[in-house]
Coordinates of N, CA and C in Angstrom, one line a residue:
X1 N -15.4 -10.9 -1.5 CA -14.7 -9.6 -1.5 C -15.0 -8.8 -0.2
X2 N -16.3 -9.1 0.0 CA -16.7 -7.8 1.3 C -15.6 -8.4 2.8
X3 N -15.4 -9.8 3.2 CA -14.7 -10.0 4.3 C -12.9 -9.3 3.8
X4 N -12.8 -9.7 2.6 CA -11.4 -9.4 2.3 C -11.6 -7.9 3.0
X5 N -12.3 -7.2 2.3 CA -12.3 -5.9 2.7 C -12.3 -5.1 4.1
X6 N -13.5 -6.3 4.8 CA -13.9 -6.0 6.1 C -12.4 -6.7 7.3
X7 N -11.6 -7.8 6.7 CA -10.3 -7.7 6.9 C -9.4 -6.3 7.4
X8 N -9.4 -6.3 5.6 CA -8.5 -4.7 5.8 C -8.9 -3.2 7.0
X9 N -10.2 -3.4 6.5 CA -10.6 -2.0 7.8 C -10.3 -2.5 8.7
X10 N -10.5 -3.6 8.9 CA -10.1 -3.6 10.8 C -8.7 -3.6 11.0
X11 N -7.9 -3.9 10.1 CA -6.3 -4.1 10.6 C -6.0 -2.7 10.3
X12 N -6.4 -1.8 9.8 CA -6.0 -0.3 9.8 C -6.3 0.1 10.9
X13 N -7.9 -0.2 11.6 CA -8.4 0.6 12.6 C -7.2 -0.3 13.8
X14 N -6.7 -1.2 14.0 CA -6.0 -2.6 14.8 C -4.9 -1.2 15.0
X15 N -3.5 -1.0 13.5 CA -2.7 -0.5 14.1 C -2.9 0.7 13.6
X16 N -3.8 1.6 13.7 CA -4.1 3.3 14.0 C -4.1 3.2 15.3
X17 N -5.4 2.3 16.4 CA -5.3 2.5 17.6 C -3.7 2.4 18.2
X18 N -2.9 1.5 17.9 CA -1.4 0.9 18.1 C -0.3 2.7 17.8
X19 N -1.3 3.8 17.5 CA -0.3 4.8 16.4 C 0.8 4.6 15.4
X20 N 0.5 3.4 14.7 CA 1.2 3.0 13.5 C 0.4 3.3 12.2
X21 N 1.3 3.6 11.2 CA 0.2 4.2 10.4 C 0.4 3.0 8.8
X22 N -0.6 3.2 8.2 CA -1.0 2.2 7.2 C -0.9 3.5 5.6
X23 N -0.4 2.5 4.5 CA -0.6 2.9 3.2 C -1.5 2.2 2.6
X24 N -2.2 2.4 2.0 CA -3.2 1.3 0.6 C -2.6 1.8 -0.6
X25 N -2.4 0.5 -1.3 CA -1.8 1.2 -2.4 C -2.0 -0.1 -3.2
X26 N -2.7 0.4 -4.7 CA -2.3 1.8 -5.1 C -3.5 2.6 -4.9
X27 N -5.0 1.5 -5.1 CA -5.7 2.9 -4.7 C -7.6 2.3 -4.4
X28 N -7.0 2.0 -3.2 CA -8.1 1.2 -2.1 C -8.4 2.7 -1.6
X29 N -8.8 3.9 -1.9 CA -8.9 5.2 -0.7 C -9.9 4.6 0.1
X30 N -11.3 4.1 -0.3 CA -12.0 4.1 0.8 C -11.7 3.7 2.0
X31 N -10.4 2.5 2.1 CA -10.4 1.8 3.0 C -9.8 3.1 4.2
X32 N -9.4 4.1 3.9 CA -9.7 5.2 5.3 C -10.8 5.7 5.6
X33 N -11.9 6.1 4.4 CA -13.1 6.5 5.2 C -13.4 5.4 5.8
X34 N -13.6 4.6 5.6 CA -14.0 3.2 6.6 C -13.7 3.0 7.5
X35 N -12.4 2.7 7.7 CA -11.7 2.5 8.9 C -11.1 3.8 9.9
X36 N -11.4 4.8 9.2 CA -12.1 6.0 9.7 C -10.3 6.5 10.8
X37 N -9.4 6.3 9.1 CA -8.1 6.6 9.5 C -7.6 7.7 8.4
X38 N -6.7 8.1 8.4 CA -5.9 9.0 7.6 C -5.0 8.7 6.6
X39 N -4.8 8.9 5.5 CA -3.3 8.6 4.7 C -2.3 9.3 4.8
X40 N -1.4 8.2 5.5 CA -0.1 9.0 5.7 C 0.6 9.9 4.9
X41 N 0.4 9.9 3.8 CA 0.9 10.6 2.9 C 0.2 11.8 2.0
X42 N 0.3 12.5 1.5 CA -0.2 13.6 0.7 C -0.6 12.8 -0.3
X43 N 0.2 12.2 -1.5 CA -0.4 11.0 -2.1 C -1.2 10.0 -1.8
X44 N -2.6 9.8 -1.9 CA -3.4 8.7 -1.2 C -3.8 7.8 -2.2
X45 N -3.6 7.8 -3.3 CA -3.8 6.8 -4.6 C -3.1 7.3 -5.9
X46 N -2.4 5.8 -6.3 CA -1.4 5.7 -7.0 C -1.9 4.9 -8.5
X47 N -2.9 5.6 -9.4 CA -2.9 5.1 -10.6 C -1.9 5.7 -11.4
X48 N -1.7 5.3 -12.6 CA -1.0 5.5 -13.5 C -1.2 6.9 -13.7
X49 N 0.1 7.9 -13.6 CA -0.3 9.3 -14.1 C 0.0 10.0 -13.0
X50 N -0.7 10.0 -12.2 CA -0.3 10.8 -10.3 C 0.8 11.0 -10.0
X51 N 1.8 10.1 -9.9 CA 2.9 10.0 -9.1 C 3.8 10.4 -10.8
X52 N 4.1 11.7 -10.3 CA 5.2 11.9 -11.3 C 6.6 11.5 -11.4
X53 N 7.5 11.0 -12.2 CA 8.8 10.7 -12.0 C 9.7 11.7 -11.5
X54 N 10.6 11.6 -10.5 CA 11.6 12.8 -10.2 C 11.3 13.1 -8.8
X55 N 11.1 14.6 -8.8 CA 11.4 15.7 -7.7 C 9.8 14.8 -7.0
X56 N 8.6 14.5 -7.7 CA 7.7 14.1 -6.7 C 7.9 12.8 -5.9
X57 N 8.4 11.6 -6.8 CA 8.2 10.7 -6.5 C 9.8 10.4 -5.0
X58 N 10.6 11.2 -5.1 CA 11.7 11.7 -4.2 C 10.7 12.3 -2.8
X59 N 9.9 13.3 -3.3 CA 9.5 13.7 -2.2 C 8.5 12.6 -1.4
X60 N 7.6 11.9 -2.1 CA 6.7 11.1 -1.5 C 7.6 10.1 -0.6
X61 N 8.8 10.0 -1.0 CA 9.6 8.7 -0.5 C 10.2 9.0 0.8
X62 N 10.6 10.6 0.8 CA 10.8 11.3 2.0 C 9.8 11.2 2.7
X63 N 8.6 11.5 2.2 CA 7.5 11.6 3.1 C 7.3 10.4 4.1
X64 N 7.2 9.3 3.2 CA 6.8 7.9 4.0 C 8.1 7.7 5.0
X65 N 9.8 7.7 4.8 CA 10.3 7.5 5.7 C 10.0 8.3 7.0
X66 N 10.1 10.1 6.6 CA 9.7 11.6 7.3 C 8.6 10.5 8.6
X67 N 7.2 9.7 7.7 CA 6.4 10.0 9.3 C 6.2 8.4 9.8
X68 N 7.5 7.6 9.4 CA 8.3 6.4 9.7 C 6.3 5.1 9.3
X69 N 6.1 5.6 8.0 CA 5.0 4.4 7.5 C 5.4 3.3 7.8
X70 N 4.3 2.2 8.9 CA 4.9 0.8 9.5 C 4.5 -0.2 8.4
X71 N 2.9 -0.1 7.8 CA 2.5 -0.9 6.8 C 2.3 -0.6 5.7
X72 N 1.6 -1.6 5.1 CA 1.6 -1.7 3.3 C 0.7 -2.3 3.4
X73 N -0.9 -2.0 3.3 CA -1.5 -2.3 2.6 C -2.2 -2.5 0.7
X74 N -0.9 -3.6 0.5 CA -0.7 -3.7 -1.6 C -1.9 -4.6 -1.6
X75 N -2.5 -4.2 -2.6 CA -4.3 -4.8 -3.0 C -3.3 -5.3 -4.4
X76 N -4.2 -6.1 -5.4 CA -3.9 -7.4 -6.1 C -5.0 -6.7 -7.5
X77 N -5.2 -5.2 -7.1 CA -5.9 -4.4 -8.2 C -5.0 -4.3 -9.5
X78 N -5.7 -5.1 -10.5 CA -4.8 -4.9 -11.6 C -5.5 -3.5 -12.6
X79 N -4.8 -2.6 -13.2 CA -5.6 -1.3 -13.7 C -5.2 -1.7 -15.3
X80 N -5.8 -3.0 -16.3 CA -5.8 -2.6 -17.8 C -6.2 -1.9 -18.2
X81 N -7.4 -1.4 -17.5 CA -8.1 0.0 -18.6 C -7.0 1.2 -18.4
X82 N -5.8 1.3 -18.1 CA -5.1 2.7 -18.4 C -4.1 2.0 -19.3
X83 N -3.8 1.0 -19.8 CA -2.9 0.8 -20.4 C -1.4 -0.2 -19.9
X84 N -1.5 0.1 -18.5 CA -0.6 -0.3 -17.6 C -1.3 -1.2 -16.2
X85 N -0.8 -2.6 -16.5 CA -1.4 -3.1 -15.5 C -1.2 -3.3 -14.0
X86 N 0.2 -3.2 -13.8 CA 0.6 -3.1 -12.1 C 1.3 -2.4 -11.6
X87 N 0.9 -1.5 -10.6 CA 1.5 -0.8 -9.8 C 3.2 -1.4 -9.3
X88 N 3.9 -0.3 -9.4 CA 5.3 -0.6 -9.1 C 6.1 -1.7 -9.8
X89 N 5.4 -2.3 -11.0 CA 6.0 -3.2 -12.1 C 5.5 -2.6 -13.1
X90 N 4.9 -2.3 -14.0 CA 4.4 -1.8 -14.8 C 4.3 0.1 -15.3
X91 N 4.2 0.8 -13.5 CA 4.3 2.0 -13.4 C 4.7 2.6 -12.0
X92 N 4.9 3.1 -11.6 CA 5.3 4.0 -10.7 C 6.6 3.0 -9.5
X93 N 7.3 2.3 -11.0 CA 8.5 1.7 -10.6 C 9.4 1.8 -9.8
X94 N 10.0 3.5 -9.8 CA 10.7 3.5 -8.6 C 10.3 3.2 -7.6
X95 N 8.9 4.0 -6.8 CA 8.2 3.6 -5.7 C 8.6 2.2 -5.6
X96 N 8.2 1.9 -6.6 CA 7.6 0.0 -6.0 C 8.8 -0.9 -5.7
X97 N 9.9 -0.2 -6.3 CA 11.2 -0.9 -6.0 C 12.2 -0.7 -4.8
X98 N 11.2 0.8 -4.4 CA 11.7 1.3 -2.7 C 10.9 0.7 -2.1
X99 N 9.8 0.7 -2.1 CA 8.8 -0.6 -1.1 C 9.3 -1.7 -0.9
X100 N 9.7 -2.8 -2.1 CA 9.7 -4.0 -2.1 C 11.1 -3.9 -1.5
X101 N 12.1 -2.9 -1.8 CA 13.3 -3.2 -0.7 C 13.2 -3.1 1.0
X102 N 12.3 -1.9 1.0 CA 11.9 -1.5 2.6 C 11.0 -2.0 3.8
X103 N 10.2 -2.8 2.8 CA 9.3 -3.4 3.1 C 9.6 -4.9 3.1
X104 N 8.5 -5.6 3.7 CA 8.5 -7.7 3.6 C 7.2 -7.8 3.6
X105 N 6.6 -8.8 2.2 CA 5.7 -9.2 2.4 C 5.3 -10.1 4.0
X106 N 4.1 -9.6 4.5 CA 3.7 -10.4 5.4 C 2.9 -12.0 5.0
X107 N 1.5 -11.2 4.5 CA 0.8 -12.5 3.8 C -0.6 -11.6 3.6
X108 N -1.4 -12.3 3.4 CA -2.8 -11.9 2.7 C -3.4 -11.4 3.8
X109 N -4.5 -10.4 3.9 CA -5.3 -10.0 5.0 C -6.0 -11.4 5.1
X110 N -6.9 -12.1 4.6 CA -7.1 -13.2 4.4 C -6.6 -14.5 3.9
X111 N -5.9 -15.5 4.8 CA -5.1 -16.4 4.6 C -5.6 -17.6 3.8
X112 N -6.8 -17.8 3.6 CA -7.7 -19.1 3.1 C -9.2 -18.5 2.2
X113 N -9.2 -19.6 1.4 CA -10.0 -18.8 0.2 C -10.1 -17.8 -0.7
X114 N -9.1 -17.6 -1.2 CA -8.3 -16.4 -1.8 C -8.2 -17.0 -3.5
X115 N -9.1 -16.9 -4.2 CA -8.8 -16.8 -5.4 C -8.3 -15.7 -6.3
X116 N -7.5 -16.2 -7.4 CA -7.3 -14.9 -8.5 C -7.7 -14.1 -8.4
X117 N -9.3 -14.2 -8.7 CA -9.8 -13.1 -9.4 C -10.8 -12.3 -8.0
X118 N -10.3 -12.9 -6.7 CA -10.7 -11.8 -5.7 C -9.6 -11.0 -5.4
X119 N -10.4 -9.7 -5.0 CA -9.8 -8.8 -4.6 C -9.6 -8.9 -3.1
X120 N -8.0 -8.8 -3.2 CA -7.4 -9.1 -1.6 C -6.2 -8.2 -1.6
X121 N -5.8 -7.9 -0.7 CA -4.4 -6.9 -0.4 C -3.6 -8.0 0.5
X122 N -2.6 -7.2 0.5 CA -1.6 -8.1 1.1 C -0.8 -7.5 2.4
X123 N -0.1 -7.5 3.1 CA 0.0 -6.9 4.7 C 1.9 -6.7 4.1
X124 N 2.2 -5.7 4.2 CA 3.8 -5.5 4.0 C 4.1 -4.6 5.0
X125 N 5.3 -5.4 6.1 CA 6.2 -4.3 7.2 C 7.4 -3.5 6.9
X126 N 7.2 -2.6 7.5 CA 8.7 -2.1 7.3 C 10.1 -2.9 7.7
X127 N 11.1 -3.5 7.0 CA 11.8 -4.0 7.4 C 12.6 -3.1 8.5
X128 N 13.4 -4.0 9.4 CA 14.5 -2.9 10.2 C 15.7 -2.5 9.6
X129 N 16.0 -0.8 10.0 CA 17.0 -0.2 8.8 C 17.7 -1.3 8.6
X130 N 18.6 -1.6 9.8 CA 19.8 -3.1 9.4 C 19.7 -3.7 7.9
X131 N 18.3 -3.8 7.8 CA 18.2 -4.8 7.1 C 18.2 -4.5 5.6
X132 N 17.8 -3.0 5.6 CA 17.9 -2.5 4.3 C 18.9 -2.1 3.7
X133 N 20.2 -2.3 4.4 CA 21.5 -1.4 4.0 C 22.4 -2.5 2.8

């Protein structure tokens, strides 16, 4: 787990230096004290309950296009102890269904040795508008 992680810091700190900015989601926060970056968004972790349906979850969406968010850092964090196990399939659906259109999986911060039951995130780009129409 610690290289998965030590992965992710660096590719935040990679494209912060680049001024591209990174999401973790749904709720890796440390990975900005670490990598000693900011969350683009007012929202910085997305458990079950936070992201309200509606007027907020509209505004967060404006937000991320508003300050043109380049990545997606999606972690493989499943949350049963709330009742709800996966972000953007299970809860905060809309989001996850504006990501998964907006966005393309890249591939794992770590390409080799990646079991189930480690904790690994995954690298998602903004697609080009073209692509999302």
């Amino acid at each position: 787990m610690a290289a998965h992680y030590q992965e992710a810091i660096d590719f935040m700190k990679e494209k912060n230096a680049l001024g591209q900015s990174v999401l973790s989601i749904p709720e890796d926060t440390s990975l900005y004290f670490l990598s000693k970056t900011h969350c683009p968004t007012r929202v910085y972790q997305f458990t079950p309950g936070v992201l309200v349906p509606g007027k907020m979850t509209d505004e967060l969406i404006s937000e991320i296009e508003r300050k043109h968010v380049r990545y997606l850092l999606w972690s493989n964090r499943i949350s049963p102890e709330y009742g709800v196990a996966r972000f953007g399939t299970d809860y905060d659906t809309r989001l996850g269904d504006y990501l998964r259109k907006n966005y393309r999986e890249v591939g794992p911060v770590i390409k080799e040795g990646v079991s189930a039951e480690d904790w690994t995130a995954f690298i998602w780009e903004r697609k080009a508008d073209s692509e999302t129409r």
